[in-house]
mmCIF file of C-alpha atoms in Angstrom:
data_model
loop_
_atom_site.group_PDB
_atom_site.id
_atom_site.type_symbol
_atom_site.label_atom_id
_atom_site.label_comp_id
_atom_site.label_asym_id
_atom_site.label_seq_id
_atom_site.Cartn_x
_atom_site.Cartn_y
_atom_site.Cartn_z
ATOM 1 C CA UNK A 1 -13.199 -36.144 -56.787
ATOM 2 C CA UNK A 2 -13.559 -37.123 -60.122
ATOM 3 C CA UNK A 3 -15.368 -40.532 -58.964
ATOM 4 C CA UNK A 4 -17.452 -38.352 -57.441
ATOM 5 C CA UNK A 5 -17.924 -36.440 -59.547
ATOM 6 C CA UNK A 6 -17.195 -37.606 -63.286
ATOM 7 C CA UNK A 7 -18.300 -35.316 -65.721
ATOM 8 C CA UNK A 8 -16.778 -32.059 -64.535
ATOM 9 C CA UNK A 9 -14.112 -30.202 -65.951
ATOM 10 C CA UNK A 10 -10.562 -29.836 -64.477
ATOM 11 C CA UNK A 11 -8.220 -27.054 -63.576
ATOM 12 C CA UNK A 12 -4.277 -26.809 -62.081
ATOM 13 C CA UNK A 13 -1.857 -23.975 -62.565
ATOM 14 C CA UNK A 14 0.605 -26.495 -63.721
ATOM 15 C CA UNK A 15 0.160 -30.352 -64.948
ATOM 16 C CA UNK A 16 3.352 -32.145 -64.741
ATOM 17 C CA UNK A 17 1.737 -35.840 -65.616
ATOM 18 C CA UNK A 18 3.059 -38.288 -68.243
ATOM 19 C CA UNK A 19 0.785 -39.875 -70.444
ATOM 20 C CA UNK A 20 1.071 -42.856 -68.675
ATOM 21 C CA UNK A 21 -0.459 -40.827 -65.464
ATOM 22 C CA UNK A 22 -3.752 -39.862 -67.445
ATOM 23 C CA UNK A 23 -6.032 -42.004 -65.881
ATOM 24 C CA UNK A 24 -5.515 -40.550 -62.738
ATOM 25 C CA UNK A 25 -7.387 -37.096 -64.600
ATOM 26 C CA UNK A 26 -9.972 -39.445 -66.253
ATOM 27 C CA UNK A 27 -8.071 -38.984 -69.254
ATOM 28 C CA UNK A 28 -9.570 -35.500 -69.115
ATOM 29 C CA UNK A 29 -8.220 -32.266 -70.644
ATOM 30 C CA UNK A 30 -6.742 -29.834 -67.949
ATOM 31 C CA UNK A 31 -6.981 -25.994 -68.230
ATOM 32 C CA UNK A 32 -3.968 -24.525 -66.838
ATOM 33 C CA UNK A 33 -2.688 -21.411 -65.896
ATOM 34 C CA UNK A 34 0.041 -19.238 -67.634
ATOM 35 C CA UNK A 35 3.213 -20.810 -65.238
ATOM 36 C CA UNK A 36 2.141 -23.970 -67.831
ATOM 37 C CA UNK A 37 4.459 -22.187 -70.322
ATOM 38 C CA UNK A 38 7.337 -20.054 -67.997
ATOM 39 C CA UNK A 39 11.286 -21.671 -68.820
ATOM 40 C CA UNK A 40 11.343 -25.123 -67.244
ATOM 41 C CA UNK A 41 8.171 -24.404 -65.229
ATOM 42 C CA UNK A 42 7.277 -28.589 -64.669
ATOM 43 C CA UNK A 43 10.283 -29.570 -62.461
ATOM 44 C CA UNK A 44 11.176 -26.133 -61.369
ATOM 45 C CA UNK A 45 7.327 -24.938 -60.451
ATOM 46 C CA UNK A 46 8.501 -24.153 -56.555
ATOM 47 C CA UNK A 47 10.325 -21.257 -57.764
ATOM 48 C CA UNK A 48 7.138 -19.515 -59.853
ATOM 49 C CA UNK A 49 5.495 -18.983 -56.000
ATOM 50 C CA UNK A 50 5.432 -15.685 -56.050
ATOM 51 C CA UNK A 51 3.239 -15.822 -59.204
ATOM 52 C CA UNK A 52 0.826 -18.427 -57.568
ATOM 53 C CA UNK A 53 -1.638 -16.208 -56.513
ATOM 54 C CA UNK A 54 -2.133 -13.909 -59.297
ATOM 55 C CA UNK A 55 -2.282 -16.982 -61.668
ATOM 56 C CA UNK A 56 -4.980 -19.000 -60.040
ATOM 57 C CA UNK A 57 -6.715 -15.564 -60.082
ATOM 58 C CA UNK A 58 -6.332 -15.861 -63.920
ATOM 59 C CA UNK A 59 -8.443 -19.292 -64.739
ATOM 60 C CA UNK A 60 -12.078 -18.842 -65.397
ATOM 61 C CA UNK A 61 -14.398 -20.747 -63.299
ATOM 62 C CA UNK A 62 -17.316 -18.261 -63.907
ATOM 63 C CA UNK A 63 -19.867 -21.166 -66.209
ATOM 64 C CA UNK A 64 -19.966 -23.211 -63.413
ATOM 65 C CA UNK A 65 -22.473 -23.233 -60.936
ATOM 66 C CA UNK A 66 -20.118 -25.286 -58.412
ATOM 67 C CA UNK A 67 -16.182 -25.031 -58.150
ATOM 68 C CA UNK A 68 -14.456 -27.261 -56.036
ATOM 69 C CA UNK A 69 -10.489 -26.976 -54.590
ATOM 70 C CA UNK A 70 -8.711 -29.316 -53.546
ATOM 71 C CA UNK A 71 -6.080 -27.112 -51.748
ATOM 72 C CA UNK A 72 -3.225 -27.132 -50.080
ATOM 73 C CA UNK A 73 -1.554 -24.008 -51.164
ATOM 74 C CA UNK A 74 -3.339 -21.606 -53.695
ATOM 75 C CA UNK A 75 -6.268 -23.299 -55.541
ATOM 76 C CA UNK A 76 -8.966 -21.882 -53.124
ATOM 77 C CA UNK A 77 -7.701 -18.702 -54.440
ATOM 78 C CA UNK A 78 -9.995 -19.121 -57.935
ATOM 79 C CA UNK A 79 -12.372 -16.606 -58.001
ATOM 80 C CA UNK A 80 -15.949 -17.309 -57.777
ATOM 81 C CA UNK A 81 -19.501 -14.870 -58.021
ATOM 82 C CA UNK A 82 -22.016 -14.512 -55.475
ATOM 83 C CA UNK A 83 -24.091 -17.191 -57.565
ATOM 84 C CA UNK A 84 -21.538 -19.946 -57.702
ATOM 85 C CA UNK A 85 -21.097 -22.369 -54.810
ATOM 86 C CA UNK A 86 -17.911 -22.852 -53.819
ATOM 87 C CA UNK A 87 -16.403 -25.707 -51.715
ATOM 88 C CA UNK A 88 -13.324 -26.031 -50.775
ATOM 89 C CA UNK A 89 -11.645 -29.404 -49.560
ATOM 90 C CA UNK A 90 -8.372 -28.231 -47.571
ATOM 91 C CA UNK A 91 -5.033 -30.475 -46.650
ATOM 92 C CA UNK A 92 -3.668 -27.168 -44.666
ATOM 93 C CA UNK A 93 -3.814 -23.476 -44.744
ATOM 94 C CA UNK A 94 -0.037 -22.896 -46.840
ATOM 95 C CA UNK A 95 2.053 -24.508 -44.163
ATOM 96 C CA UNK A 96 5.237 -22.773 -45.250
ATOM 97 C CA UNK A 97 3.518 -19.110 -45.194
ATOM 98 C CA UNK A 98 1.757 -19.302 -41.283
ATOM 99 C CA UNK A 99 3.002 -21.559 -38.435
ATOM 100 C CA UNK A 100 5.177 -23.335 -40.000
ATOM 101 C CA UNK A 101 7.246 -21.020 -41.323
ATOM 102 C CA UNK A 102 10.330 -20.809 -38.928
ATOM 103 C CA UNK A 103 10.733 -24.220 -39.954
ATOM 104 C CA UNK A 104 10.321 -23.860 -43.330
ATOM 105 C CA UNK A 105 13.536 -20.455 -43.681
ATOM 106 C CA UNK A 106 15.602 -23.027 -41.304
ATOM 107 C CA UNK A 107 15.692 -25.923 -43.340
ATOM 108 C CA UNK A 108 16.046 -24.447 -46.225
ATOM 109 C CA UNK A 109 18.725 -22.545 -45.000
ATOM 110 C CA UNK A 110 17.197 -18.913 -44.966
ATOM 111 C CA UNK A 111 17.253 -17.784 -40.960
ATOM 112 C CA UNK A 112 19.745 -14.473 -41.753
ATOM 113 C CA UNK A 113 21.381 -11.855 -45.065
ATOM 114 C CA UNK A 114 19.080 -11.122 -47.937
ATOM 115 C CA UNK A 115 18.300 -14.194 -49.539
ATOM 116 C CA UNK A 116 15.939 -14.375 -46.123
ATOM 117 C CA UNK A 117 14.704 -11.685 -46.752
ATOM 118 C CA UNK A 118 13.182 -11.583 -49.011
ATOM 119 C CA UNK A 119 11.761 -14.824 -48.823
ATOM 120 C CA UNK A 120 10.240 -13.480 -45.182
ATOM 121 C CA UNK A 121 8.983 -10.264 -47.635
ATOM 122 C CA UNK A 122 7.221 -12.878 -49.526
ATOM 123 C CA UNK A 123 5.382 -15.316 -47.418
ATOM 124 C CA UNK A 124 4.467 -11.927 -46.173
ATOM 125 C CA UNK A 125 2.950 -11.197 -49.146
ATOM 126 C CA UNK A 126 1.018 -14.705 -49.591
ATOM 127 C CA UNK A 127 -0.189 -14.635 -46.149
ATOM 128 C CA UNK A 128 -2.240 -11.048 -46.780
ATOM 129 C CA UNK A 129 -3.472 -12.907 -50.004
ATOM 130 C CA UNK A 130 -4.472 -16.192 -48.633
ATOM 131 C CA UNK A 131 -6.226 -14.448 -45.447
ATOM 132 C CA UNK A 132 -7.913 -12.710 -48.133
ATOM 133 C CA UNK A 133 -8.918 -14.948 -50.278
ATOM 134 C CA UNK A 134 -10.460 -16.866 -46.876
ATOM 135 C CA UNK A 135 -14.069 -15.327 -47.607
ATOM 136 C CA UNK A 136 -14.530 -16.503 -50.921
ATOM 137 C CA UNK A 137 -15.021 -19.845 -50.076
ATOM 138 C CA UNK A 138 -18.522 -20.617 -48.824
ATOM 139 C CA UNK A 139 -18.239 -24.057 -47.531
ATOM 140 C CA UNK A 140 -14.534 -25.368 -45.693
ATOM 141 C CA UNK A 141 -13.908 -28.919 -45.472
ATOM 142 C CA UNK A 142 -10.975 -29.779 -43.195
ATOM 143 C CA UNK A 143 -9.359 -33.444 -43.870
ATOM 144 C CA UNK A 144 -8.898 -33.778 -40.119
ATOM 145 C CA UNK A 145 -9.435 -31.938 -37.467
ATOM 146 C CA UNK A 146 -6.075 -30.636 -36.983
ATOM 147 C CA UNK A 147 -6.184 -29.412 -40.172
ATOM 148 C CA UNK A 148 -10.118 -27.916 -39.013
ATOM 149 C CA UNK A 149 -8.273 -25.985 -35.987
ATOM 150 C CA UNK A 150 -5.657 -24.570 -38.116
ATOM 151 C CA UNK A 151 -8.634 -23.323 -40.594
ATOM 152 C CA UNK A 152 -10.209 -21.892 -37.689
ATOM 153 C CA UNK A 153 -6.761 -19.942 -36.589
ATOM 154 C CA UNK A 154 -6.048 -18.728 -39.978
ATOM 155 C CA UNK A 155 -9.362 -17.796 -41.590
ATOM 156 C CA UNK A 156 -11.802 -17.326 -38.899
ATOM 157 C CA UNK A 157 -14.089 -19.994 -40.251
ATOM 158 C CA UNK A 158 -15.566 -23.173 -39.306
ATOM 159 C CA UNK A 159 -15.321 -26.908 -41.352
ATOM 160 C CA UNK A 160 -16.086 -29.824 -42.097
ATOM 161 C CA UNK A 161 -13.959 -32.501 -41.567
ATOM 162 C CA UNK A 162 -13.568 -35.396 -43.943
ATOM 163 C CA UNK A 163 -10.394 -38.008 -43.748
ATOM 164 C CA UNK A 164 -8.698 -38.582 -47.217
ATOM 165 C CA UNK A 165 -8.853 -41.162 -48.905
ATOM 166 C CA UNK A 166 -6.861 -44.098 -48.420
ATOM 167 C CA UNK A 167 -6.587 -47.290 -50.830
ATOM 168 C CA UNK A 168 -7.480 -50.253 -48.465
ATOM 169 C CA UNK A 169 -8.012 -52.523 -50.752
ATOM 170 C CA UNK A 170 -4.996 -52.532 -51.987
ATOM 171 C CA UNK A 171 -3.222 -53.527 -48.001
ATOM 172 C CA UNK A 172 -4.295 -57.289 -47.085
ATOM 173 C CA UNK A 173 -4.844 -57.974 -43.189
ATOM 174 C CA UNK A 174 -1.977 -60.502 -42.031
ATOM 175 C CA UNK A 175 -2.370 -61.366 -38.117
ATOM 176 C CA UNK A 176 1.347 -62.886 -37.983
ATOM 177 C CA UNK A 177 4.008 -61.004 -37.406
ATOM 178 C CA UNK A 178 7.942 -60.944 -37.292
ATOM 179 C CA UNK A 179 10.650 -59.310 -34.603
ATOM 180 C CA UNK A 180 11.695 -56.414 -36.811
ATOM 181 C CA UNK A 181 10.118 -52.125 -37.126
ATOM 182 C CA UNK A 182 9.441 -50.776 -39.899
ATOM 183 C CA UNK A 183 9.280 -47.335 -40.939
ATOM 184 C CA UNK A 184 8.290 -45.973 -44.769
ATOM 185 C CA UNK A 185 8.520 -42.702 -45.739
ATOM 186 C CA UNK A 186 9.904 -40.052 -48.664
ATOM 187 C CA UNK A 187 13.943 -38.704 -46.342
ATOM 188 C CA UNK A 188 12.963 -35.413 -45.759
ATOM 189 C CA UNK A 189 13.708 -33.334 -42.670
ATOM 190 C CA UNK A 190 9.839 -32.426 -41.480
ATOM 191 C CA UNK A 191 9.702 -36.945 -41.299
ATOM 192 C CA UNK A 192 12.251 -37.238 -39.229
ATOM 193 C CA UNK A 193 13.320 -40.770 -40.750
ATOM 194 C CA UNK A 194 16.939 -39.891 -38.398
ATOM 195 C CA UNK A 195 15.641 -39.554 -35.201
ATOM 196 C CA UNK A 196 13.539 -43.371 -35.471
ATOM 197 C CA UNK A 197 17.133 -45.015 -36.549
ATOM 198 C CA UNK A 198 19.473 -43.205 -34.117
ATOM 199 C CA UNK A 199 16.762 -44.382 -32.005
ATOM 200 C CA UNK A 200 17.095 -47.421 -32.979
ATOM 201 C CA UNK A 201 20.910 -47.918 -33.295
ATOM 202 C CA UNK A 202 20.289 -47.552 -29.675
ATOM 203 C CA UNK A 203 18.311 -50.342 -28.735
ATOM 204 C CA UNK A 204 21.051 -52.730 -30.915
ATOM 205 C CA UNK A 205 18.557 -55.778 -29.437
ATOM 206 C CA UNK A 206 16.023 -54.828 -32.020
ATOM 207 C CA UNK A 207 15.644 -54.393 -35.784
ATOM 208 C CA UNK A 208 14.473 -51.430 -37.845
ATOM 209 C CA UNK A 209 13.635 -51.767 -41.359
ATOM 210 C CA UNK A 210 13.679 -48.126 -43.189
ATOM 211 C CA UNK A 211 11.881 -48.398 -47.079
ATOM 212 C CA UNK A 212 12.184 -44.288 -48.512
ATOM 213 C CA UNK A 213 14.530 -42.195 -50.185
ATOM 214 C CA UNK A 214 14.980 -38.372 -50.904
ATOM 215 C CA UNK A 215 17.301 -35.962 -49.194
ATOM 216 C CA UNK A 216 18.139 -37.461 -45.783
ATOM 217 C CA UNK A 217 19.303 -40.684 -47.244
ATOM 218 C CA UNK A 218 22.822 -39.701 -46.793
ATOM 219 C CA UNK A 219 21.674 -38.819 -43.231
ATOM 220 C CA UNK A 220 20.019 -42.484 -42.053
ATOM 221 C CA UNK A 221 22.184 -44.138 -43.597
ATOM 222 C CA UNK A 222 25.110 -43.163 -41.779
ATOM 223 C CA UNK A 223 23.169 -42.944 -38.410
ATOM 224 C CA UNK A 224 22.026 -46.752 -39.314
ATOM 225 C CA UNK A 225 23.828 -49.141 -36.382
ATOM 226 C CA UNK A 226 23.774 -52.578 -37.688
ATOM 227 C CA UNK A 227 20.838 -53.787 -36.496
ATOM 228 C CA UNK A 228 19.329 -50.827 -38.692
ATOM 229 C CA UNK A 229 18.301 -52.336 -42.640
ATOM 230 C CA UNK A 230 18.454 -49.422 -45.456
ATOM 231 C CA UNK A 231 16.375 -50.720 -48.140
ATOM 232 C CA UNK A 232 16.134 -47.368 -50.082
ATOM 233 C CA UNK A 233 13.170 -47.248 -52.136
ATOM 234 C CA UNK A 234 11.246 -50.145 -53.293
ATOM 235 C CA UNK A 235 8.097 -50.616 -55.460
ATOM 236 C CA UNK A 236 4.971 -51.309 -54.197
ATOM 237 C CA UNK A 237 4.624 -54.718 -53.752
ATOM 238 C CA UNK A 238 7.808 -55.448 -51.217
ATOM 239 C CA UNK A 239 6.500 -52.367 -49.476
ATOM 240 C CA UNK A 240 3.327 -54.052 -48.557
ATOM 241 C CA UNK A 241 5.390 -57.151 -47.765
ATOM 242 C CA UNK A 242 7.158 -55.308 -45.277
ATOM 243 C CA UNK A 243 3.935 -53.816 -43.920
ATOM 244 C CA UNK A 244 2.141 -57.136 -43.121
ATOM 245 C CA UNK A 245 5.223 -58.489 -41.607
ATOM 246 C CA UNK A 246 6.501 -55.963 -39.326
ATOM 247 C CA UNK A 247 5.533 -56.231 -35.735
ATOM 248 C CA UNK A 248 4.526 -52.359 -35.221
ATOM 249 C CA UNK A 249 5.111 -49.452 -37.842
ATOM 250 C CA UNK A 250 6.973 -45.904 -36.226
ATOM 251 C CA UNK A 251 6.472 -42.659 -37.964
ATOM 252 C CA UNK A 252 7.841 -39.707 -36.322
ATOM 253 C CA UNK A 253 5.827 -36.882 -38.209
ATOM 254 C CA UNK A 254 3.522 -34.223 -36.862
ATOM 255 C CA UNK A 255 0.978 -34.794 -40.607
ATOM 256 C CA UNK A 256 -1.988 -33.299 -41.727
ATOM 257 C CA UNK A 257 -3.280 -36.613 -41.725
ATOM 258 C CA UNK A 258 -0.715 -39.124 -42.495
ATOM 259 C CA UNK A 259 -1.477 -41.700 -44.987
ATOM 260 C CA UNK A 260 1.020 -45.079 -44.427
ATOM 261 C CA UNK A 261 0.220 -45.072 -40.505
ATOM 262 C CA UNK A 262 -3.666 -46.119 -41.953
ATOM 263 C CA UNK A 263 -2.106 -47.997 -44.807
ATOM 264 C CA UNK A 264 -0.139 -49.194 -41.764
ATOM 265 C CA UNK A 265 -3.153 -50.517 -39.932
ATOM 266 C CA UNK A 266 -5.278 -51.711 -42.920
ATOM 267 C CA UNK A 267 -1.925 -54.764 -43.263
ATOM 268 C CA UNK A 268 -3.204 -54.957 -39.488
ATOM 269 C CA UNK A 269 0.084 -53.797 -38.010
ATOM 270 C CA UNK A 270 -0.173 -51.068 -34.887
ATOM 271 C CA UNK A 271 0.892 -48.239 -35.411
ATOM 272 C CA UNK A 272 3.920 -46.116 -33.382
ATOM 273 C CA UNK A 273 3.479 -42.706 -33.893
ATOM 274 C CA UNK A 274 4.231 -39.097 -32.260
ATOM 275 C CA UNK A 275 1.150 -38.080 -30.753
ATOM 276 C CA UNK A 276 0.233 -34.773 -32.545
ATOM 277 C CA UNK A 277 -1.046 -33.997 -35.671
ATOM 278 C CA UNK A 278 -4.097 -35.305 -37.819
ATOM 279 C CA UNK A 279 -2.286 -38.894 -37.037
ATOM 280 C CA UNK A 280 -4.434 -38.984 -33.219
ATOM 281 C CA UNK A 281 -7.841 -39.130 -35.493
ATOM 282 C CA UNK A 282 -6.867 -42.490 -36.824
ATOM 283 C CA UNK A 283 -4.388 -44.412 -34.176
ATOM 284 C CA UNK A 284 -6.109 -45.336 -31.257
ATOM 285 C CA UNK A 285 -3.589 -44.983 -28.264
ATOM 286 C CA UNK A 286 -3.430 -47.427 -25.207
ATOM 287 C CA UNK A 287 -6.699 -47.381 -22.816
ATOM 288 C CA UNK A 288 -8.963 -47.235 -25.695
ATOM 289 C CA UNK A 289 -11.416 -49.347 -26.719
ATOM 290 C CA UNK A 290 -10.010 -51.862 -29.765
ATOM 291 C CA UNK A 291 -6.371 -49.394 -29.354
ATOM 292 C CA UNK A 292 -4.749 -50.060 -32.524
ATOM 293 C CA UNK A 293 -1.403 -48.518 -31.433
ATOM 294 C CA UNK A 294 0.889 -46.026 -29.378
ATOM 295 C CA UNK A 295 1.983 -42.310 -28.986
ATOM 296 C CA UNK A 296 4.591 -40.676 -27.661
ATOM 297 C CA UNK A 297 5.022 -37.581 -26.715
ATOM 298 C CA UNK A 298 8.191 -35.597 -28.014
ATOM 299 C CA UNK A 299 10.269 -35.766 -31.088
ATOM 300 C CA UNK A 300 12.534 -37.502 -29.139
ATOM 301 C CA UNK A 301 15.708 -40.272 -29.483
ATOM 302 C CA UNK A 302 13.737 -41.304 -25.702
ATOM 303 C CA UNK A 303 10.557 -40.373 -26.854
ATOM 304 C CA UNK A 304 10.402 -43.042 -29.266
ATOM 305 C CA UNK A 305 12.284 -45.343 -26.694
ATOM 306 C CA UNK A 306 10.177 -45.771 -24.209
ATOM 307 C CA UNK A 307 6.926 -45.854 -26.144
ATOM 308 C CA UNK A 308 8.982 -49.193 -28.193
ATOM 309 C CA UNK A 309 9.571 -50.158 -24.368
ATOM 310 C CA UNK A 310 6.005 -49.500 -23.797
ATOM 311 C CA UNK A 311 4.904 -51.750 -26.949
ATOM 312 C CA UNK A 312 6.628 -54.258 -26.451
ATOM 313 C CA UNK A 313 5.674 -54.764 -22.952
ATOM 314 C CA UNK A 314 1.296 -53.473 -23.535
ATOM 315 C CA UNK A 315 0.884 -54.512 -27.347
ATOM 316 C CA UNK A 316 -0.573 -57.685 -27.032
ATOM 317 C CA UNK A 317 -3.385 -55.860 -25.888
ATOM 318 C CA UNK A 318 -3.527 -54.197 -30.290
ATOM 319 C CA UNK A 319 -5.437 -56.121 -31.607
ATOM 320 C CA UNK A 320 -4.707 -57.457 -36.022
ATOM 321 C CA UNK A 321 -7.779 -57.570 -36.501
ATOM 322 C CA UNK A 322 -9.037 -54.027 -34.682
ATOM 323 C CA UNK A 323 -6.538 -52.572 -36.341
ATOM 324 C CA UNK A 324 -8.150 -53.493 -39.808
ATOM 325 C CA UNK A 325 -11.568 -52.751 -38.339
ATOM 326 C CA UNK A 326 -9.828 -48.769 -37.436
ATOM 327 C CA UNK A 327 -8.303 -48.616 -41.395
ATOM 328 C CA UNK A 328 -11.631 -49.389 -43.503
ATOM 329 C CA UNK A 329 -13.192 -46.414 -41.711
ATOM 330 C CA UNK A 330 -11.056 -44.450 -43.848
ATOM 331 C CA UNK A 331 -11.850 -46.285 -47.024
ATOM 332 C CA UNK A 332 -12.224 -44.208 -50.331
ATOM 333 C CA UNK A 333 -16.069 -45.775 -50.111
ATOM 334 C CA UNK A 334 -16.303 -43.411 -47.110
ATOM 335 C CA UNK A 335 -14.652 -40.261 -48.654
ATOM 336 C CA UNK A 336 -16.978 -40.406 -51.419
ATOM 337 C CA UNK A 337 -20.249 -40.920 -49.548
ATOM 338 C CA UNK A 338 -19.545 -38.215 -47.340
ATOM 339 C CA UNK A 339 -18.012 -35.264 -50.496
ATOM 340 C CA UNK A 340 -20.740 -36.407 -52.301
ATOM 341 C CA UNK A 341 -23.174 -35.365 -49.502
ATOM 342 C CA UNK A 342 -21.404 -32.148 -48.665
ATOM 343 C CA UNK A 343 -21.477 -30.666 -51.679
ATOM 344 C CA UNK A 344 -25.422 -31.482 -52.265
ATOM 345 C CA UNK A 345 -25.706 -30.165 -49.291
ATOM 346 C CA UNK A 346 -23.631 -26.600 -50.022
ATOM 347 C CA UNK A 347 -25.703 -26.331 -52.890
ATOM 348 C CA UNK A 348 -29.292 -26.848 -51.315
ATOM 349 C CA UNK A 349 -28.067 -24.280 -48.981
ATOM 350 C CA UNK A 350 -27.834 -21.437 -51.696
ATOM 351 C CA UNK A 351 -30.881 -22.670 -52.939
ATOM 352 C CA UNK A 352 -33.031 -22.547 -50.169
ATOM 353 C CA UNK A 353 -30.973 -18.348 -49.852
ATOM 354 C CA UNK A 354 -31.749 -17.821 -53.745
ATOM 355 C CA UNK A 355 -35.313 -18.981 -52.638
ATOM 356 C CA UNK A 356 -35.498 -16.758 -49.725
ATOM 357 C CA UNK A 357 -34.213 -13.411 -51.905
#
């Protein structure tokens, strides 16, 4: 976004960037909320969720004609006036407050008791605030059609889709593949890495490499058979090398968009994925023109095993060059062009409204 609008000022609830990472914000000064100054906020900011709606409303952006928010939680709630244009790029309405509330409560062990009641009461308040502030946005941009449907469901608003920028230039096409499958992710519950590992443990003649770390790492190690290599966290070059050489990348999460599958496609590597969420928009299944992957219908061991069998039988129709071609549709250049066009259109529309008044 800053490459699109390099003169823009930056506001955020909390700034946790180290000095070596300041290039992410072009070394600009960042204006933060009062949460920045609360105890242990840099490390325990999630504990201050209840204060975030209040905090975002205290950021003073009244001097700007145009406000562009990047929102996965509360940033779209920044207060703007009738003469300001607010364009919000939405990664998702607050997942844990809306349709995924019950999943998050279960994973957090908050299904019963006083803590559960407090959490549910807090999320109820968050939902009311989130819906109320939805009308303060002039133009919504969704990061996938899947998220566009969530925006419509939650806020009753239409949106346009601009897919997230994937650094496709960091990955290179490799036509020759080797005899192993790959999955790579942070090991958190919704990524379903143990499910993938269990499926491959039931296919001892198929090799799987697992890259990543996180809370479920020990569980992944525990269910891994001898045909599964769990490498843990690896630097980028190791990840890239495995993505280039793998015969297919396996992905079992229901994601808003899903960056990693596109990175795999950029290497010319087919994707075997759960057929829900944003990945259905980046990957083209068998039967489509120039297919780039295979979908499975359920997050189950049997569904993954069957998808692998289908890929083994029919995967020859998936060409590495077509995978790479598909990935380039999600490059940063495409994102920047579309975002600038959308923001300029929103400004022009508001100017016409003012003239008509």
